[in-house]
PDB file of C-alpha atoms in Angstrom:
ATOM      1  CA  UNK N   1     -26.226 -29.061 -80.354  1.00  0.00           C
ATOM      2  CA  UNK N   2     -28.797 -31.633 -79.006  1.00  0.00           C
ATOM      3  CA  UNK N   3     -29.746 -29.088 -76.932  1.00  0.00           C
ATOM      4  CA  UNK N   4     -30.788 -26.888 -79.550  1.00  0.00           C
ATOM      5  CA  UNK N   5     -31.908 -29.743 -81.428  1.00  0.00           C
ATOM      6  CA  UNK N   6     -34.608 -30.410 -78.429  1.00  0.00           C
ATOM      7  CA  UNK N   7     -35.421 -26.825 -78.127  1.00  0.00           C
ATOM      8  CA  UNK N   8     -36.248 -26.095 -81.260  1.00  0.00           C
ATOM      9  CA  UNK N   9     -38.640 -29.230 -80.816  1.00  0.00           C
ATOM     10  CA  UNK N  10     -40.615 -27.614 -78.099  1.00  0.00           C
ATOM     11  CA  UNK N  11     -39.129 -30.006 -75.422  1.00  0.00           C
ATOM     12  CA  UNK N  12     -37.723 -27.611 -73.193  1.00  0.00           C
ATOM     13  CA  UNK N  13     -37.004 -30.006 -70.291  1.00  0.00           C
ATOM     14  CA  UNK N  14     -34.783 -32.390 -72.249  1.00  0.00           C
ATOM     15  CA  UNK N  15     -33.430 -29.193 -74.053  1.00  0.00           C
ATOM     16  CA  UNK N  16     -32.504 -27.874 -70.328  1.00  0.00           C
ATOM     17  CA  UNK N  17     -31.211 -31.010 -68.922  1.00  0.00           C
ATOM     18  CA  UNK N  18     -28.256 -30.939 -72.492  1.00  0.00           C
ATOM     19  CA  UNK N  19     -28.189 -27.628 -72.004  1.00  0.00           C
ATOM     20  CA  UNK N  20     -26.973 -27.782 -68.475  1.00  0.00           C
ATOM     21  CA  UNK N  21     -24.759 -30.398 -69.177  1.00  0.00           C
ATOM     22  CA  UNK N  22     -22.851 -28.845 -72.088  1.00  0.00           C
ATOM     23  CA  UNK N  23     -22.565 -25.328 -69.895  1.00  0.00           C
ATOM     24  CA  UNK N  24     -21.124 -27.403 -66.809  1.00  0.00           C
ATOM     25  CA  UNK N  25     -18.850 -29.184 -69.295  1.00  0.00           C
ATOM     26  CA  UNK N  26     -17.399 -25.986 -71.917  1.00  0.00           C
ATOM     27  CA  UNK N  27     -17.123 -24.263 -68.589  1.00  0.00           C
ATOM     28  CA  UNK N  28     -14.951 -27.219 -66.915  1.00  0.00           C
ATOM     29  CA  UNK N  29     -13.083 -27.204 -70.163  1.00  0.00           C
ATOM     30  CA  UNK N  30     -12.540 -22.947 -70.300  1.00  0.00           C
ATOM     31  CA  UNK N  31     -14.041 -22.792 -73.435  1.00  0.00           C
ATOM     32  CA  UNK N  32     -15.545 -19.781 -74.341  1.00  0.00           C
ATOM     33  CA  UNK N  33     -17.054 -20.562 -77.330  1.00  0.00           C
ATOM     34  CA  UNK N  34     -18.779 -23.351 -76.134  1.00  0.00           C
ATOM     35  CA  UNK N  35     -19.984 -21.144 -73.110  1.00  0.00           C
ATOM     36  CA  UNK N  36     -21.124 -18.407 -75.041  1.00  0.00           C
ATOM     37  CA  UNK N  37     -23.511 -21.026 -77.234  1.00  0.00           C
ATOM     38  CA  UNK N  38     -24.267 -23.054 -74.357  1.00  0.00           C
ATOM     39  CA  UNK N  39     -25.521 -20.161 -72.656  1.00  0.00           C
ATOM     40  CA  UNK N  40     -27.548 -18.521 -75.407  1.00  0.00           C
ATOM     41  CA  UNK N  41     -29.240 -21.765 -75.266  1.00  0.00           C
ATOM     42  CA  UNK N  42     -29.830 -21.783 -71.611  1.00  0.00           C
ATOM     43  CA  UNK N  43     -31.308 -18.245 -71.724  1.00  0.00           C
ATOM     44  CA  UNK N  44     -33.812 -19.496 -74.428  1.00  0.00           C
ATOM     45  CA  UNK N  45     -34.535 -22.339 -72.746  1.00  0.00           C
ATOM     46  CA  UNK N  46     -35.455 -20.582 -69.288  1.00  0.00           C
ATOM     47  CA  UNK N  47     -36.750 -17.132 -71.106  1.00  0.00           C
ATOM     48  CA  UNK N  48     -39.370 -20.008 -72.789  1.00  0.00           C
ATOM     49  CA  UNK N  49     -39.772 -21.699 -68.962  1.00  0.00           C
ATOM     50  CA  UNK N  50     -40.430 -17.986 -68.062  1.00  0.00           C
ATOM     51  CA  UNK N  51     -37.135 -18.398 -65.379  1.00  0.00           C
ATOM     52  CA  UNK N  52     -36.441 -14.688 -66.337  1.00  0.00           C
ATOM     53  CA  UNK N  53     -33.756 -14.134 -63.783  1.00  0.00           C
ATOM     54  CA  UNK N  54     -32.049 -17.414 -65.302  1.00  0.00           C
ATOM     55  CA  UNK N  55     -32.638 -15.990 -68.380  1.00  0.00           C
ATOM     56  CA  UNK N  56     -31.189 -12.503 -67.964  1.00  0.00           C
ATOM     57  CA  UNK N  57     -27.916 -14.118 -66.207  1.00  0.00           C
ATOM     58  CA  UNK N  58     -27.260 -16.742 -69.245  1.00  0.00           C
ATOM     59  CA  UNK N  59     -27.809 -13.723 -71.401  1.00  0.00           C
ATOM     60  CA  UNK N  60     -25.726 -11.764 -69.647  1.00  0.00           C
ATOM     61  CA  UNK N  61     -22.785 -14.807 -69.610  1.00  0.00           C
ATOM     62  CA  UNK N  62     -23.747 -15.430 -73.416  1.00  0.00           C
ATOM     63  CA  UNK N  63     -22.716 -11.466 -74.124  1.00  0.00           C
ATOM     64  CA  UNK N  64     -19.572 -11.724 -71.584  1.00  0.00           C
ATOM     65  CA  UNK N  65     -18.303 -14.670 -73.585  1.00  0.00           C
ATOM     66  CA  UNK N  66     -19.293 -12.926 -77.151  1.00  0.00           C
ATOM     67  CA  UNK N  67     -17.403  -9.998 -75.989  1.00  0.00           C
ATOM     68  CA  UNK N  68     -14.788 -12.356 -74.512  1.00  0.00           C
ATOM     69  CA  UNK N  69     -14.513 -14.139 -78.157  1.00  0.00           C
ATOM     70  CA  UNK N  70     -14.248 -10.527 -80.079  1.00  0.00           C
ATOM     71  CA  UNK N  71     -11.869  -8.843 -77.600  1.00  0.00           C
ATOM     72  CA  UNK N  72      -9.817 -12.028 -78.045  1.00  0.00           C
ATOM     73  CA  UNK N  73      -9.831 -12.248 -81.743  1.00  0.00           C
ATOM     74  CA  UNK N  74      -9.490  -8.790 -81.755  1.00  0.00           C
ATOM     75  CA  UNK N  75      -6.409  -8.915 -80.159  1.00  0.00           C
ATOM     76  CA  UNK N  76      -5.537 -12.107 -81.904  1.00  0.00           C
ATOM     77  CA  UNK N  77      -5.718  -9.322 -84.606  1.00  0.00           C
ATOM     78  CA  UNK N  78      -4.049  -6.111 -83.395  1.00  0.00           C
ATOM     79  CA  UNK N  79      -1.173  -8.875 -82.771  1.00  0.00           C
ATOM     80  CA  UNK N  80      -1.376 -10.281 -86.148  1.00  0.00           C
ATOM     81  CA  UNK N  81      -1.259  -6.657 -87.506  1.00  0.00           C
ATOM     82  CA  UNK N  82       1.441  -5.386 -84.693  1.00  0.00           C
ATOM     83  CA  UNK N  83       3.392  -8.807 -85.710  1.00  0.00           C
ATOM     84  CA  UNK N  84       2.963  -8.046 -89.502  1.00  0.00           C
ATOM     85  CA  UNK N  85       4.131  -4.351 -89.004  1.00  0.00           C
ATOM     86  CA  UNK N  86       7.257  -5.291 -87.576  1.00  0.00           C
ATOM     87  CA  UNK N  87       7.993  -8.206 -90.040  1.00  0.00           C
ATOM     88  CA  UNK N  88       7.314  -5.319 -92.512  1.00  0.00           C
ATOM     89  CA  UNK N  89       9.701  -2.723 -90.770  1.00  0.00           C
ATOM     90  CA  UNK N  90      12.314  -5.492 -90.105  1.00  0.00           C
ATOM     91  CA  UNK N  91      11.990  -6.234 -94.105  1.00  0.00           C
ATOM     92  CA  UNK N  92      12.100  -2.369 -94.615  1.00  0.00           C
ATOM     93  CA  UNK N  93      15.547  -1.951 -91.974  1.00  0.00           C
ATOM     94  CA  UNK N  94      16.855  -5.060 -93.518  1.00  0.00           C
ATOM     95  CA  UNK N  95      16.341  -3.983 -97.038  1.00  0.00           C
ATOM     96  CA  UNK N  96      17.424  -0.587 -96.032  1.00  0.00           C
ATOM     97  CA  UNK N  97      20.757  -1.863 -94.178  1.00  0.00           C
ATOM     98  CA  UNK N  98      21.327  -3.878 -97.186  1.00  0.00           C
ATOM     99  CA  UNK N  99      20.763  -0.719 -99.435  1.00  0.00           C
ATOM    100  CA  UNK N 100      23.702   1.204 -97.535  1.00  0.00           C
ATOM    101  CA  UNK N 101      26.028  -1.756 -97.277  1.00  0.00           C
ATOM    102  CA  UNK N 102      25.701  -1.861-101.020  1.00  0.00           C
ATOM    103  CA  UNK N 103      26.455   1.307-101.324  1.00  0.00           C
ATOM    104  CA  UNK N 104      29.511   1.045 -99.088  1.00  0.00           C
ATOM    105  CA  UNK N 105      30.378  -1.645-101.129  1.00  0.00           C
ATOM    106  CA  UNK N 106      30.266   0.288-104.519  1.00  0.00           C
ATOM    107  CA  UNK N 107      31.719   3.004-103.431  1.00  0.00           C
ATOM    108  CA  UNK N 108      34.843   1.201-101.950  1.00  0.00           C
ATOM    109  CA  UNK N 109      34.649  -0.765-105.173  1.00  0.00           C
ATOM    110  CA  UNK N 110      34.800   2.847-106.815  1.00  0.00           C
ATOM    111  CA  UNK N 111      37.443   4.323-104.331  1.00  0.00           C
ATOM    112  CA  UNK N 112      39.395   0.897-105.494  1.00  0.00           C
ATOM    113  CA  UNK N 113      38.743   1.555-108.915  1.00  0.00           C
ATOM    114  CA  UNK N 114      40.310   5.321-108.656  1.00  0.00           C
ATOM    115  CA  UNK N 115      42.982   4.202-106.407  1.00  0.00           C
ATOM    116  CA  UNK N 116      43.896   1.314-108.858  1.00  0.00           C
ATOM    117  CA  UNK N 117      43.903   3.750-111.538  1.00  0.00           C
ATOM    118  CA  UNK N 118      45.956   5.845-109.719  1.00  0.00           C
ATOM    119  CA  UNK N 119      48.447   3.176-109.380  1.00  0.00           C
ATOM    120  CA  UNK N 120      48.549   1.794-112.918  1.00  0.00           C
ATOM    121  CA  UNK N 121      48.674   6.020-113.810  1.00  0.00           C
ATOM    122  CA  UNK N 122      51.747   6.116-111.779  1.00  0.00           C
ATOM    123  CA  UNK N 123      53.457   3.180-112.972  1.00  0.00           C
ATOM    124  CA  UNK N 124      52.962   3.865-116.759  1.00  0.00           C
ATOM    125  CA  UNK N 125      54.420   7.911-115.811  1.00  0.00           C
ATOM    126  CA  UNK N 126      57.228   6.225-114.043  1.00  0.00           C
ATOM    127  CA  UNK N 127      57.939   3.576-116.737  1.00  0.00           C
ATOM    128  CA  UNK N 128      57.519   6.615-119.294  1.00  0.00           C
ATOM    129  CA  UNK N 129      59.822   8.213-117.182  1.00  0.00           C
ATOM    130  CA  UNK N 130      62.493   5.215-116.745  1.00  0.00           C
ATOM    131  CA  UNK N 131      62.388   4.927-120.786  1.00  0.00           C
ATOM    132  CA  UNK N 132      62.899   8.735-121.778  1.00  0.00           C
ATOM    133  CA  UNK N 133      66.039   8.311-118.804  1.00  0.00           C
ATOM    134  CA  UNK N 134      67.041   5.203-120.362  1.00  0.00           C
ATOM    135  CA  UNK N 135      67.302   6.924-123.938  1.00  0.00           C
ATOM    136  CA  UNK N 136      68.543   9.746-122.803  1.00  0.00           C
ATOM    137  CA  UNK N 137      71.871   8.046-121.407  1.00  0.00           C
ATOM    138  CA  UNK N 138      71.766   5.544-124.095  1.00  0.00           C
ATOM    139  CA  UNK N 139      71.693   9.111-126.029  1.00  0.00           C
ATOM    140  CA  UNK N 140      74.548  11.017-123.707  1.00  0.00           C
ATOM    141  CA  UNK N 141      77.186   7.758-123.709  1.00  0.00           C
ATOM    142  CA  UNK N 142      77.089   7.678-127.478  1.00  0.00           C
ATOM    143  CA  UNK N 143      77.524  11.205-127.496  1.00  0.00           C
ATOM    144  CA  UNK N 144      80.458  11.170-125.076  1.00  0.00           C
ATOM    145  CA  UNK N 145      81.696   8.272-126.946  1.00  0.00           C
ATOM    146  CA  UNK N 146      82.076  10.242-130.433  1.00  0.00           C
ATOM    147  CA  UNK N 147      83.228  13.243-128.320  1.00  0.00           C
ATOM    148  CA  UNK N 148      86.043  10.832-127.152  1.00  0.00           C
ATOM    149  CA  UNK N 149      86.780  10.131-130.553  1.00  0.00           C
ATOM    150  CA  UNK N 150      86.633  13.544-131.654  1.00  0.00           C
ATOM    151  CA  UNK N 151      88.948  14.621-128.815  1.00  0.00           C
ATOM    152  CA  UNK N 152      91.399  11.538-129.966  1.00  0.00           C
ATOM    153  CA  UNK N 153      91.411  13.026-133.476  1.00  0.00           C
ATOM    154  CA  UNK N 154      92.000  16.379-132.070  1.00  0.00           C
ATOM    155  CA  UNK N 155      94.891  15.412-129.807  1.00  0.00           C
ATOM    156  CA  UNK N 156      96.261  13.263-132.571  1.00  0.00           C
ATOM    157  CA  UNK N 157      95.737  16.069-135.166  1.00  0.00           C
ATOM    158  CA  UNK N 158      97.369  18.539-132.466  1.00  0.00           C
ATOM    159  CA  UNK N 159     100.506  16.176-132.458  1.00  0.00           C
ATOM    160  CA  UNK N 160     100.663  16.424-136.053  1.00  0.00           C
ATOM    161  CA  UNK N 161     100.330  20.283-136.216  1.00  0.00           C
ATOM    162  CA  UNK N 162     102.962  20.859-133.285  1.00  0.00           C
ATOM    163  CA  UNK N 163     105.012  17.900-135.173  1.00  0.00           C
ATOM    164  CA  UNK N 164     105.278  19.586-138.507  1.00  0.00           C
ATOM    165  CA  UNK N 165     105.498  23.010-136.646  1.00  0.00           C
ATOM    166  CA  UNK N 166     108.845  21.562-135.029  1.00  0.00           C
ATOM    167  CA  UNK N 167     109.946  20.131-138.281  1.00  0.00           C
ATOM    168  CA  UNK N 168     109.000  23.561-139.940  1.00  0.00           C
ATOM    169  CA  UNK N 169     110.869  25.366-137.129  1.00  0.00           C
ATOM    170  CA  UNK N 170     113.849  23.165-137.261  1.00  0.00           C
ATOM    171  CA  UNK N 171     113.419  23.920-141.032  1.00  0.00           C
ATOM    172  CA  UNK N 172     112.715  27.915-140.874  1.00  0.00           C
ATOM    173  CA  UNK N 173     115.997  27.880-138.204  1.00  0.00           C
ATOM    174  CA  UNK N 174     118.290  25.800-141.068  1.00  0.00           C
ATOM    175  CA  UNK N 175     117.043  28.424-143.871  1.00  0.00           C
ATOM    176  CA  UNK N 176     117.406  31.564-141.344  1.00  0.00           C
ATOM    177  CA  UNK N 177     120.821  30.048-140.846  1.00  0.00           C
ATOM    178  CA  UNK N 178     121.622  29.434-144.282  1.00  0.00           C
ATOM    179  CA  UNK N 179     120.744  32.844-145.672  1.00  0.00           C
ATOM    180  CA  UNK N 180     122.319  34.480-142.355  1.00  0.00           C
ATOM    181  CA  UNK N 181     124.984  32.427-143.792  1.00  0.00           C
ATOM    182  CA  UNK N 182     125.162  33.426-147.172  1.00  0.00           C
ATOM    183  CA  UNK N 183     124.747  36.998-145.632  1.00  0.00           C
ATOM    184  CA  UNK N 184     127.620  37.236-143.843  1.00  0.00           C
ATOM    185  CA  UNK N 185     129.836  35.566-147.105  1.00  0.00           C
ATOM    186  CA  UNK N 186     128.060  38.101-149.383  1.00  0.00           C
ATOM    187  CA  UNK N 187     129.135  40.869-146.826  1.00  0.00           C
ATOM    188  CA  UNK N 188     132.851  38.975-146.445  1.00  0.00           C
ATOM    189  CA  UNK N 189     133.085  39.648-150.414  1.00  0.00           C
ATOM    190  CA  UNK N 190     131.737  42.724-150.754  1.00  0.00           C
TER     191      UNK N 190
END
């Protein structure tokens, strides 16, 4: 900067001697910034002195170290970009991963659902099932119980018949008897 500064003054010698200095330094430190000015300012300095030579090698090192700069914030760049791609496509696999494990979710949540239905479907059939059974010997054993008591009145009613059939029989037999009887003494007097 003093450099400059002094050059810009008209008092190239002083402007030379900084000028120097601050090359010998930014190049001790690697800095190519610092080069690249501290050359332009060199190549000024001697183009003024009319050092050509010096001149046209400063310039040269100024446009090496300008180049330098771009190249190196142009790859700063590219890597900023390459770096922001693949933050991008990470986000875009991650987001997409988490798409399809979402979906696996719902549609095991949906295979659950159907599968649960399914279940509860079977159940309530089987219950329905268990119930109409249920009824349906409920139904049979009162059934069988008033065809036990039908079959008790029949027997007993049987036992009656074949009761008052003997007693008729024993009766019929007395009565054939008595008019074979009264027969055979109707025959005697005749």
């Amino acid at each position: 900067n003093m450099a400059k500064v002094l050059y810009k003054r008209g008092k190239y010698v002083e402007a030379l001697t900084f000028a120097k200095r601050s090359h010998e330094l930014a190049q001790e430190l690697g800095f190519p910034q610092d080069i690249q000015n501290s050359s332009k300012t060199l190549s000024e300095i001697y183009e003024k002195e009319g050092q050509y030579k010096l001149a046209l090698e400063h310039y040269e090192l100024y446009i090496d170290m300008r180049d330098r700069i771009i190249n190196d914030e142009t790859e700063k760049e590219a890597y900023k970009v390459a770096m922001d791609y693949e933050i991008e496509r990470n986000a875009l696999k991650d987001s997409l991963e988490y798409i399809k494990k979402e979906e696996v979710k719902n549609l095991a949540l949906k295979n659950k659902r159907a599968e649960n239905y399914a279940l509860y479907g079977g159940l309530s059939l089987m219950v329905i099932i268990l119930i109409i059974s249920l009824r349906n010997i409920r139904h049979k054993k009162r059934v069988n119980h008033l065809m036990q008591l039908q079959k008790r009145e029949v027997e007993f009613r049987k036992e009656e018949i074949e009761n008052k059939h003997k007693v008729l029989k024993v009766a019929h037999k007395e009565i054939s008897d008595s008019i074979t009887y009264a027969q055979r003494i109707q025959h005697a007097i005749l």
